[in-house]
Amino acid sequence: QVQLVQSGSEWKKPGASVRVSCKASGYIFTSNNINWVRQAPGQGPEWMGWIHTNTGNPTYAQGFTGRFVFSFDTSVSTAYLQISSLEAEDTAVYYCARYAGNHRFDYWGQGTLVTVSS
Amino acid sequence: QSALTQPPSASGSPGQSVTISCTGTSSDVGFYNYVSWYQHYPGKAPKLMISEVSNRPPGVPDRFSGSKSGNTASLTVSGLQAEDEADYYCTSYGGTNRLLFGGGTKLTVL
């Protein structure tokens, strides 16, 4: 069965970097693009963008350029989200989601809480 | 503030029907038939319940249905069951590189 399993919670100080992983199983990794979604405490989710799992070409939503980097390693069927120069406002749960066409996500990871605090 | 507007909460008794709204604009919900609904139990992976306004993926009970009128999409849960108690989020395509989310609705089964 299709699964997206994300890495565990992270606690980072402001200015540090973090990498969140999203390991896919149960399907051919390169068959579906991976999207990333952020949900800050008490707020609705925000779409961060996506990465083409064949070409590696990332697309970042407005507000998620510069410090955010999408990547993947097909040899381990894992997508990554790296955030640099962390700010307190980056404290959120980050989700990966498998794109199923027609602007819908058919499988999601369980989420990774990133806490940024000194 | 989320791009799509959902009521923060909704509730109903077992067996009743509840409808959750998702209001956007003529540039997103009103223009595209790409509205999806997700069910989310806190701490778990969200689950796709409805796509393309009213399509139900395999395995989703037919108690869940979606519709759209103008700039507002709706998710209706009929025959409420205890396990339907969860957070529900709508999304809508909003054009190139724009996927919009609602703020979420907490559904309580009384």
Short mmCIF file of C-alpha atoms in Angstrom, two decimals, chain B residues 2-59:
data_model
loop_
_atom_site.label_atom_id
_atom_site.label_comp_id
_atom_site.label_asym_id
_atom_site.label_seq_id
_atom_site.Cartn_x
_atom_site.Cartn_y
_atom_site.Cartn_z
CA SER B 2 -6.52 31.55 4.76
CA ALA B 3 -7.38 32.25 1.15
CA LEU B 4 -10.58 30.17 1.33
CA THR B 5 -13.13 30.77 4.06
CA GLN B 6 -14.54 27.89 6.06
CA PRO B 7 -16.58 28.02 9.25
CA PRO B 8 -14.31 27.17 12.20
CA SER B 9 -16.74 24.59 13.51
CA ALA B 10 -19.74 22.49 12.59
CA SER B 11 -21.67 19.89 14.50
CA GLY B 12 -24.48 17.41 14.26
CA SER B 13 -25.93 14.43 16.03
CA PRO B 14 -25.40 10.87 14.83
CA GLY B 15 -27.54 10.16 11.80
CA GLN B 16 -27.99 13.82 10.89
CA SER B 17 -26.50 15.65 7.91
CA VAL B 18 -23.99 18.47 8.14
CA THR B 19 -22.77 20.76 5.39
CA ILE B 20 -19.44 22.59 5.51
CA SER B 21 -18.92 25.55 3.20
CA CYS B 22 -15.76 26.77 1.50
CA THR B 23 -15.94 30.24 0.00
CA GLY B 24 -13.43 31.62 -2.45
CA THR B 25 -13.62 34.01 -5.35
CA SER B 26 -14.46 34.04 -9.04
CA SER B 27 -10.73 33.46 -9.69
CA ASP B 28 -10.49 30.17 -7.85
CA VAL B 29 -13.50 28.24 -6.53
CA GLY B 30 -15.84 30.01 -8.91
CA PHE B 31 -13.63 29.55 -11.96
CA TYR B 32 -12.14 26.07 -11.66
CA ASN B 33 -13.77 22.74 -10.89
CA TYR B 34 -10.72 21.71 -8.90
CA VAL B 35 -12.03 21.78 -5.36
CA SER B 36 -10.91 19.01 -3.03
CA TRP B 37 -11.81 18.14 0.53
CA TYR B 38 -9.56 16.44 3.06
CA GLN B 39 -10.35 14.79 6.36
CA HIS B 40 -7.71 15.17 9.04
CA TYR B 41 -7.44 13.52 12.38
CA PRO B 42 -4.83 15.48 14.38
CA GLY B 43 -1.48 13.78 14.31
CA LYS B 44 -2.42 11.62 11.35
CA ALA B 45 -2.03 11.95 7.62
CA PRO B 46 -4.85 13.89 5.94
CA LYS B 47 -7.14 11.84 3.70
CA LEU B 48 -8.63 12.85 0.38
CA MET B 49 -12.42 12.65 0.59
CA ILE B 50 -13.63 14.59 -2.45
CA SER B 51 -11.84 15.85 -5.56
CA GLU B 52 -12.90 17.91 -8.56
CA VAL B 53 -15.85 19.31 -6.58
CA SER B 54 -17.85 16.11 -6.31
CA ASN B 55 -15.74 13.05 -7.13
CA ARG B 56 -15.38 10.50 -4.39
CA PRO B 57 -12.18 8.41 -4.43
CA PRO B 58 -12.54 4.65 -4.03
CA GLY B 59 -13.13 3.66 -0.45
#
